[in-house]
CSV table of C-alpha atoms in Angstrom, one decimal:
chain,number,residue,atom,x,y,z
A,1,MET,CA,5.0,-10.1,-10.9
A,2,THR,CA,6.8,-13.0,-9.3
A,3,ASP,CA,5.2,-15.3,-6.7
A,4,LEU,CA,7.2,-13.7,-3.9
A,5,ASP,CA,6.3,-10.2,-5.1
A,6,GLN,CA,2.6,-11.2,-5.2
A,7,ARG,CA,2.6,-12.7,-1.6
A,8,ILE,CA,4.3,-9.6,-0.2
A,9,THR,CA,1.9,-7.3,-2.1
A,10,SER,CA,-1.1,-9.3,-0.8
A,11,THR,CA,0.1,-9.1,2.8
A,12,LEU,CA,0.7,-5.3,2.6
A,13,ARG,CA,-2.7,-4.7,0.9
A,14,GLU,CA,-4.5,-6.3,3.8
A,15,ARG,CA,-3.2,-3.7,6.2
A,16,ALA,CA,-5.6,-0.7,6.2
A,17,GLU,CA,-3.7,1.0,9.0
A,18,GLY,CA,-0.7,0.8,11.2
A,19,GLN,CA,2.7,-0.9,10.7
A,20,VAL,CA,2.9,-4.1,8.7
A,21,ASP,CA,3.5,-7.1,11.0
A,22,ILE,CA,7.0,-8.5,10.1
A,23,ASP,CA,6.3,-12.0,11.5
A,24,ARG,CA,3.2,-12.2,9.3
A,25,LEU,CA,5.0,-10.8,6.3
A,26,THR,CA,7.8,-13.3,6.6
A,27,SER,CA,5.6,-16.3,7.3
A,28,ARG,CA,3.2,-15.7,4.5
A,29,ALA,CA,5.4,-14.1,1.9
A,30,VAL,CA,8.6,-16.0,2.4
A,31,ALA,CA,8.7,-19.2,4.5
A,32,GLN,CA,5.9,-20.9,2.5
A,33,GLY,CA,7.0,-19.4,-0.8
A,34,ARG,CA,8.8,-22.4,-2.3
A,35,ALA,CA,6.1,-25.0,-1.7
A,36,ARG,CA,3.3,-22.7,-2.8
A,37,ARG,CA,5.1,-21.8,-6.0
A,38,VAL,CA,5.2,-25.5,-7.0
A,39,ARG,CA,1.6,-26.1,-6.0
A,40,ARG,CA,0.3,-23.1,-7.7
A,41,ARG,CA,2.1,-23.8,-11.0
A,42,ALA,CA,0.5,-27.3,-10.9
A,43,THR,CA,-3.0,-26.2,-10.1
A,44,LEU,CA,-3.5,-22.7,-11.5
A,45,GLY,CA,-1.6,-22.8,-14.8
A,46,GLY,CA,-2.4,-19.8,-16.8
A,47,THR,CA,-5.8,-19.1,-15.3
A,48,ALA,CA,-6.8,-15.7,-14.1
A,49,PHE,CA,-6.7,-14.9,-10.4
A,50,GLY,CA,-9.9,-14.5,-8.4
A,51,VAL,CA,-11.6,-11.8,-6.5
A,52,ALA,CA,-10.2,-10.8,-3.1
A,53,ALA,CA,-11.2,-12.4,0.2
A,54,VAL,CA,-12.4,-9.0,1.3
A,55,LEU,CA,-15.8,-10.0,-0.2
A,56,GLY,CA,-15.7,-13.8,0.4
A,57,LEU,CA,-19.4,-13.9,0.0
A,58,GLY,CA,-22.1,-15.7,-2.0
A,59,VAL,CA,-24.4,-13.9,-4.4
A,60,ALA,CA,-24.0,-10.3,-5.5
A,61,GLY,CA,-27.3,-8.5,-6.1
A,62,GLY,CA,-28.0,-5.2,-7.7
A,63,GLY,CA,-28.7,-2.2,-5.5
A,64,ALA,CA,-29.7,1.3,-5.9
A,65,LEU,CA,-27.4,4.0,-4.6
A,66,PRO,CA,-28.9,5.5,-1.4
A,67,VAL,CA,-28.2,9.1,-0.6
A,68,GLU,CA,-25.5,9.7,2.1
A,69,VAL,CA,-24.0,12.9,3.2
A,70,PRO,CA,-20.4,12.9,2.0
A,71,TRP,CA,-17.3,14.6,3.4
A,72,THR,CA,-18.1,18.2,4.2
A,73,ALA,CA,-16.7,21.0,2.0
A,74,ALA,CA,-14.8,22.5,5.0
A,75,LYS,CA,-11.3,21.2,5.2
A,76,PRO,CA,-10.1,19.6,8.5
A,77,ALA,CA,-8.4,21.9,10.9
A,78,ALA,CA,-5.5,19.5,11.4
A,79,PRO,CA,-2.8,19.1,8.7
A,80,VAL,CA,-3.7,16.5,6.1
A,81,ALA,CA,-1.1,13.9,4.9
A,82,ALA,CA,-1.2,13.2,1.2
A,83,PRO,CA,1.3,12.0,-1.5
A,84,ALA,CA,3.6,14.7,-3.0
A,85,PRO,CA,3.2,15.5,-6.7
A,86,ALA,CA,5.6,13.8,-9.1
A,87,ALA,CA,6.5,16.5,-11.5
A,88,GLY,CA,6.9,15.4,-15.1
A,89,VAL,CA,5.3,12.0,-14.6
A,90,PRO,CA,2.4,11.2,-17.0
A,91,ASN,CA,-0.9,10.7,-15.3
A,92,ALA,CA,-3.3,7.7,-15.5
A,93,LEU,CA,-5.4,9.2,-18.3
A,94,ALA,CA,-2.4,10.1,-20.4
A,95,ARG,CA,-0.6,6.8,-19.9
A,96,PRO,CA,-2.8,4.1,-18.5
A,97,ASP,CA,-0.2,1.6,-19.4
A,98,LEU,CA,2.1,3.0,-16.7
A,99,VAL,CA,-0.3,2.2,-13.8
A,100,GLY,CA,1.2,-0.4,-11.5
A,101,THR,CA,4.6,-0.4,-13.2
A,102,ASP,CA,6.6,1.6,-10.7
A,103,PRO,CA,6.0,1.1,-7.0
A,104,SER,CA,7.5,4.5,-6.2
A,105,LEU,CA,4.6,6.2,-8.0
A,106,LEU,CA,0.9,6.7,-7.8
A,107,HIS,CA,-1.1,7.7,-10.9
A,108,PHE,CA,-4.1,9.0,-9.1
A,109,GLY,CA,-4.9,11.5,-6.4
A,110,VAL,CA,-7.7,12.7,-4.1
A,111,ASP,CA,-9.4,16.0,-3.8
A,112,PRO,CA,-8.6,17.0,-0.1
A,113,ALA,CA,-11.9,19.0,0.1
A,114,ARG,CA,-13.8,15.8,-0.6
A,115,ALA,CA,-11.9,13.0,1.1
A,116,ARG,CA,-8.9,12.2,3.3
A,117,TYR,CA,-6.3,9.6,2.8
A,118,LEU,CA,-6.0,6.9,5.5
A,119,SER,CA,-3.4,5.1,3.6
A,120,TRP,CA,-2.0,4.6,0.1
A,121,GLN,CA,0.0,1.8,-1.5
A,122,SER,CA,1.7,1.1,-4.8
A,123,ALA,CA,3.0,-2.3,-5.9
A,124,LEU,CA,3.7,-4.1,-9.2
A,125,ASP,CA,0.4,-4.2,-11.1
A,126,LEU,CA,-1.8,-2.4,-8.5
A,127,GLU,CA,-2.1,1.0,-7.0
A,128,SER,CA,-4.6,1.6,-4.1
A,129,ALA,CA,-5.7,3.7,-1.2
A,130,GLN,CA,-8.0,3.7,1.9
A,131,LEU,CA,-10.1,6.8,2.1
A,132,ASP,CA,-12.2,8.6,4.7
A,133,LEU,CA,-15.3,10.1,3.3
A,134,GLY,CA,-16.6,11.4,6.7
A,135,GLY,CA,-18.7,8.4,7.4
A,136,ALA,CA,-18.3,5.5,9.8
A,137,ALA,CA,-16.7,3.2,7.3
A,138,PRO,CA,-13.6,3.8,5.1
A,139,VAL,CA,-13.7,3.2,1.4
A,140,ARG,CA,-11.1,1.0,-0.4
A,141,PHE,CA,-9.9,2.1,-3.9
A,142,ASN,CA,-8.0,-0.1,-6.4
A,143,LEU,CA,-6.6,1.0,-9.7
A,144,ALA,CA,-5.1,-1.5,-12.2
A,145,ARG,CA,-4.5,-2.4,-15.8
A,146,SER,CA,-6.7,-5.5,-15.6
A,147,ALA,CA,-10.0,-6.3,-14.0
A,148,GLU,CA,-8.6,-9.4,-12.2
A,149,VAL,CA,-5.9,-7.3,-10.4
A,150,ALA,CA,-8.4,-4.5,-9.6
A,151,GLU,CA,-10.5,-7.2,-7.9
A,152,GLU,CA,-7.4,-8.0,-5.8
A,153,LEU,CA,-5.4,-11.1,-5.2
A,154,ASP,CA,-5.2,-13.2,-2.1
A,155,ALA,CA,-2.0,-14.9,-0.9
A,156,GLU,CA,-2.8,-18.2,-2.6
A,157,GLY,CA,-4.2,-16.8,-5.8
A,158,ALA,CA,-7.4,-18.6,-4.9
A,159,ALA,CA,-10.8,-17.4,-6.2
A,160,HIS,CA,-13.3,-15.8,-3.8
A,161,ILE,CA,-15.8,-15.0,-6.5
A,162,PRO,CA,-19.2,-13.4,-5.9
A,163,GLU,CA,-21.7,-13.8,-8.8
A,164,PRO,CA,-21.2,-12.9,-11.6
A,165,ALA,CA,-17.8,-14.5,-11.9
A,166,THR,CA,-16.6,-11.7,-14.2
A,167,PRO,CA,-18.3,-8.5,-12.9
A,168,PRO,CA,-18.6,-5.7,-15.4
A,169,PHE,CA,-16.8,-2.4,-14.8
A,170,ASP,CA,-19.9,-0.4,-15.9
A,171,GLY,CA,-20.2,2.2,-13.2
A,172,GLN,CA,-23.1,0.5,-11.4
A,173,VAL,CA,-23.2,0.0,-7.6
A,174,VAL,CA,-23.4,-3.7,-6.5
A,175,ARG,CA,-24.6,-4.8,-3.1
A,176,VAL,CA,-23.4,-8.0,-1.6
A,177,PRO,CA,-25.5,-8.9,1.6
A,178,ARG,CA,-23.6,-9.9,4.7
A,179,GLY,CA,-26.5,-10.4,7.0
A,180,GLY,CA,-27.3,-7.8,9.6
A,181,ALA,CA,-27.3,-4.1,9.0
A,182,ASP,CA,-24.1,-3.9,6.9
A,183,SER,CA,-23.5,-5.0,3.3
A,184,ASP,CA,-20.6,-5.0,1.0
A,185,TRP,CA,-21.0,-2.2,-1.6
A,186,ILE,CA,-18.8,-2.2,-4.8
A,187,LEU,CA,-18.5,0.3,-7.6
A,188,ARG,CA,-16.5,-0.6,-10.7
A,189,TRP,CA,-15.7,1.5,-13.7
A,190,GLN,CA,-13.0,2.3,-16.3
A,191,PRO,CA,-11.6,5.8,-16.1
A,192,ALA,CA,-9.9,5.2,-19.4
A,193,PRO,CA,-9.5,2.4,-21.9
A,194,GLY,CA,-7.2,-0.3,-20.4
A,195,LEU,CA,-7.7,1.0,-16.9
A,196,PHE,CA,-9.9,-0.6,-14.2
A,197,ALA,CA,-11.1,1.2,-11.0
A,198,ARG,CA,-12.8,-0.4,-8.0
A,199,LEU,CA,-14.3,1.1,-4.9
A,200,HIS,CA,-15.5,-1.0,-1.9
A,201,THR,CA,-17.0,-0.3,1.5
A,202,VAL,CA,-18.8,-2.2,4.2
A,203,ALA,CA,-21.8,-0.1,5.4
A,204,PRO,CA,-25.6,0.1,5.8
A,205,ASN,CA,-25.7,1.8,2.4
A,206,GLY,CA,-23.4,2.6,-0.5
A,207,GLY,CA,-23.7,6.3,-0.7
A,208,ALA,CA,-20.0,6.9,0.1
A,209,LEU,CA,-19.0,5.2,-3.1
A,210,GLN,CA,-20.2,7.9,-5.5
A,211,ALA,CA,-18.7,10.5,-3.2
A,212,ALA,CA,-15.4,8.7,-3.3
A,213,ARG,CA,-15.5,8.4,-7.1
A,214,ASN,CA,-16.1,12.2,-7.3
A,215,ALA,CA,-13.2,12.8,-5.0
A,216,LEU,CA,-10.7,10.8,-7.1
A,217,ARG,CA,-8.4,12.6,-9.6
A,218,PHE,CA,-6.6,10.9,-12.5
A,219,ASP,CA,-4.9,14.0,-14.0
A,220,ALA,CA,-1.7,14.0,-12.0
A,221,ALA,CA,0.9,11.6,-10.7
A,222,TYR,CA,2.4,11.4,-7.2
A,223,ARG,CA,5.3,9.9,-5.3
A,224,CYS,CA,4.3,7.0,-3.0
A,225,GLY,CA,6.9,7.1,-0.3
A,226,GLY,CA,5.8,10.3,1.5
A,227,PRO,CA,8.7,11.6,3.5
A,228,LEU,CA,11.0,8.7,2.5
A,229,ARG,CA,13.0,8.0,-0.6
A,230,LEU,CA,15.6,5.3,-1.3
A,231,SER,CA,18.3,6.6,-3.6
A,232,ALA,CA,20.7,3.6,-3.4
A,233,LEU,CA,19.9,-0.1,-3.7
A,234,PRO,CA,22.1,-3.2,-3.8
A,235,GLU,CA,23.1,-4.3,-7.3
A,236,GLY,CA,20.2,-6.0,-9.1
A,237,ALA,CA,17.6,-5.0,-6.4
A,238,ARG,CA,14.3,-3.2,-6.9
A,239,ILE,CA,11.6,-1.7,-4.8
A,240,THR,CA,8.5,-3.9,-5.2
A,241,ASN,CA,6.1,-2.5,-2.6
A,242,CYS,CA,5.4,0.9,-1.1
A,243,GLY,CA,2.9,1.7,1.6
A,244,VAL,CA,2.1,4.8,3.7
A,245,TRP,CA,-0.4,4.7,6.6
A,246,VAL,CA,-1.5,8.1,7.9
A,247,GLU,CA,-4.8,7.5,9.7
A,248,ARG,CA,-3.2,8.7,13.0
A,249,PHE,CA,-1.6,11.8,11.4
A,250,PRO,CA,-0.5,14.3,12.7
A,251,ALA,CA,0.0,12.1,15.8
A,252,GLY,CA,2.0,9.6,13.8
A,253,PHE,CA,2.4,7.6,10.6
A,254,ASN,CA,4.3,4.6,9.1
A,255,VAL,CA,6.1,4.1,5.8
A,256,SER,CA,7.1,0.7,4.6
A,257,LEU,CA,9.1,-0.1,1.5
A,258,VAL,CA,10.0,-3.6,0.4
A,259,VAL,CA,13.2,-4.2,-1.6
A,260,ILE,CA,13.8,-7.5,-3.4
A,261,GLY,CA,17.2,-8.5,-4.8
A,262,SER,CA,18.5,-11.3,-6.9
A,263,GLY,CA,17.7,-14.8,-5.6
A,264,ASP,CA,14.6,-13.5,-3.7
A,265,LYS,CA,16.8,-11.6,-1.2
A,266,LEU,CA,14.3,-9.5,0.7
A,267,LEU,CA,14.8,-6.3,2.8
A,268,LYS,CA,12.1,-4.2,4.4
A,269,VAL,CA,12.6,-0.5,5.3
A,270,ASP,CA,10.3,1.2,7.8
A,271,LEU,CA,10.0,4.8,8.8
A,272,GLN,CA,7.9,5.2,12.0
A,273,TYR,CA,7.1,8.6,13.3
A,274,ALA,CA,5.1,9.5,16.5
A,275,LYS,CA,4.8,12.7,18.5
A,276,SER,CA,4.7,10.5,21.6
A,277,ILE,CA,8.3,9.2,21.1
A,278,VAL,CA,10.4,10.6,24.0
A,279,GLY,CA,14.2,10.4,23.7
A,280,ALA,CA,16.1,8.4,21.2
A,281,ARG,CA,19.1,6.1,21.0
A,282,THR,CA,22.3,8.0,20.3
A,283,ASP,CA,25.0,5.4,20.8
A,284,GLY,CA,25.4,3.4,17.6
A,285,ASN,CA,27.5,0.3,17.1
A,286,ARG,CA,28.0,0.8,13.4
A,287,MET,CA,28.7,3.8,11.1
A,288,ILE,CA,27.0,4.5,7.8
A,289,GLY,CA,29.1,7.2,6.2
A,290,ASP,CA,29.3,9.9,8.9
A,291,ARG,CA,26.1,8.8,10.7
A,292,PRO,CA,25.8,6.3,13.6
A,293,ALA,CA,23.6,3.2,13.2
A,294,PHE,CA,22.7,0.4,15.5
A,295,VAL,CA,22.3,-3.3,14.7
A,296,ALA,CA,20.3,-5.4,17.1
A,297,GLU,CA,22.0,-8.7,17.9
A,298,GLY,CA,20.2,-12.0,17.7
A,299,GLY,CA,16.8,-12.9,16.3
A,300,LEU,CA,15.6,-11.0,13.3
A,301,ASN,CA,18.3,-8.7,12.0
A,302,GLU,CA,17.5,-5.0,12.2
A,303,MET,CA,19.6,-2.0,11.5
A,304,GLU,CA,18.5,1.5,12.6
A,305,LEU,CA,20.0,4.7,11.2
A,306,LEU,CA,20.0,7.1,14.2
A,307,GLY,CA,19.4,10.8,14.4
A,308,PHE,CA,15.8,11.3,13.5
A,309,PRO,CA,13.8,13.2,16.2
A,310,LYS,CA,10.6,11.3,17.2
A,311,ALA,CA,11.2,8.7,14.4
A,312,HIS,CA,12.8,5.4,13.7
A,313,LEU,CA,14.3,4.5,10.3
A,314,THR,CA,15.1,0.8,10.2
A,315,ALA,CA,16.0,-1.9,7.7
A,316,ILE,CA,15.1,-5.5,8.5
A,317,PHE,CA,17.3,-8.0,6.6
A,318,GLY,CA,18.6,-11.6,6.5
A,319,TRP,CA,15.7,-14.0,6.0
A,320,PRO,CA,17.6,-17.3,5.4
A,321,THR,CA,14.7,-19.1,3.8
A,322,VAL,CA,15.2,-17.0,0.7
A,323,GLY,CA,18.9,-16.6,0.7
A,324,GLY,CA,18.7,-13.5,2.9
A,325,SER,CA,19.8,-9.9,2.4
A,326,THR,CA,22.9,-8.9,4.3
A,327,GLU,CA,23.9,-6.2,6.7
A,328,ALA,CA,25.9,-4.7,3.9
A,329,ASP,CA,22.6,-4.5,1.8
A,330,ALA,CA,20.9,-2.8,4.7
A,331,ALA,CA,23.8,-0.3,5.1
A,332,THR,CA,23.6,0.5,1.3
A,333,VAL,CA,19.9,1.2,1.4
A,334,LEU,CA,19.9,3.2,4.7
A,335,GLY,CA,23.0,5.1,3.5
A,336,GLY,CA,21.0,6.4,0.5
A,337,ALA,CA,17.8,7.0,2.3
A,338,GLN,CA,16.4,10.6,2.0
A,339,VAL,CA,14.1,11.7,4.8
A,340,ALA,CA,12.1,14.9,4.8
A,341,GLU,CA,13.4,17.5,7.3
A,342,HIS,CA,10.0,18.2,8.8
A,343,LEU,CA,8.1,14.9,9.2
A,344,ASP,CA,5.1,16.6,10.7
A,345,GLN,CA,4.7,18.9,7.7
A,346,PRO,CA,3.4,17.0,4.6
A,347,GLU,CA,4.0,20.0,2.4
A,348,THR,CA,7.8,19.4,2.8
A,349,TRP,CA,7.6,15.7,1.7
């Protein structure tokens, strides 16, 4: 993973819900990239990255696993959004070496009778999700091919390490006191040799962690992009990050895909759907094939492909600090975008 990939991945991971903030993405992942790259090479060398700032705490103590009522067996009445199966793709147990190698895929799933997705993400090296187990606090899940990545990376690669510095992935629940009623609760284990899984929640007790572990499935693979696929990319470009946020579903959801080309040219594609959207732009100032598109003038360059009821499909391009993708790059990506016909019906994704 390059430094630029890593900073973008970190910024996207920090979002548990809603749309990724473009200003934050560009300022953290791009504008400071060159200086940080030099500094990190000088100071970090080949050392392993630290634990994520999500803990950022002092001493980790052992803790018994209190009993907590998990997600009820009855499925929610509202439609549930989840990744679509990826037929023919090996699962995590069969090919643990494939986890975190293709940002368009997830190598794990969730039993819908036991938990609900709030979001899911796939990036180079790490696959993850935010889960609702029916309690007040969500549970974060990470899956990676190394313990260091499973513990997460922050934007600087700096270490935020609770004791012990190298926690064992032994299936035990660890409590990290915060002060007050809530603590950090962490469960680490290895679903297969060469695979590292981590669950984390902030709550009065850690009962949701075992319920989340029981809800996870590693016997199938899934497509990350939900209702959006990109079938055409500029020459030399690749998708490095995929994230889908569905906490508000069926009222709405967001999909974000990051495309990086040669020379660190960066382009971000967003699909935003909301039932509350009334009306839509119909007058484009560009054409992509036989479809109208609109390019906003001035400021951050954004191209929208028109014609999606209650949804916006946009590509943001042209960050000059890294060479900048072009309007032609955005047209290529949007021209090959495939969007599900029924955005409010996950079974069609």
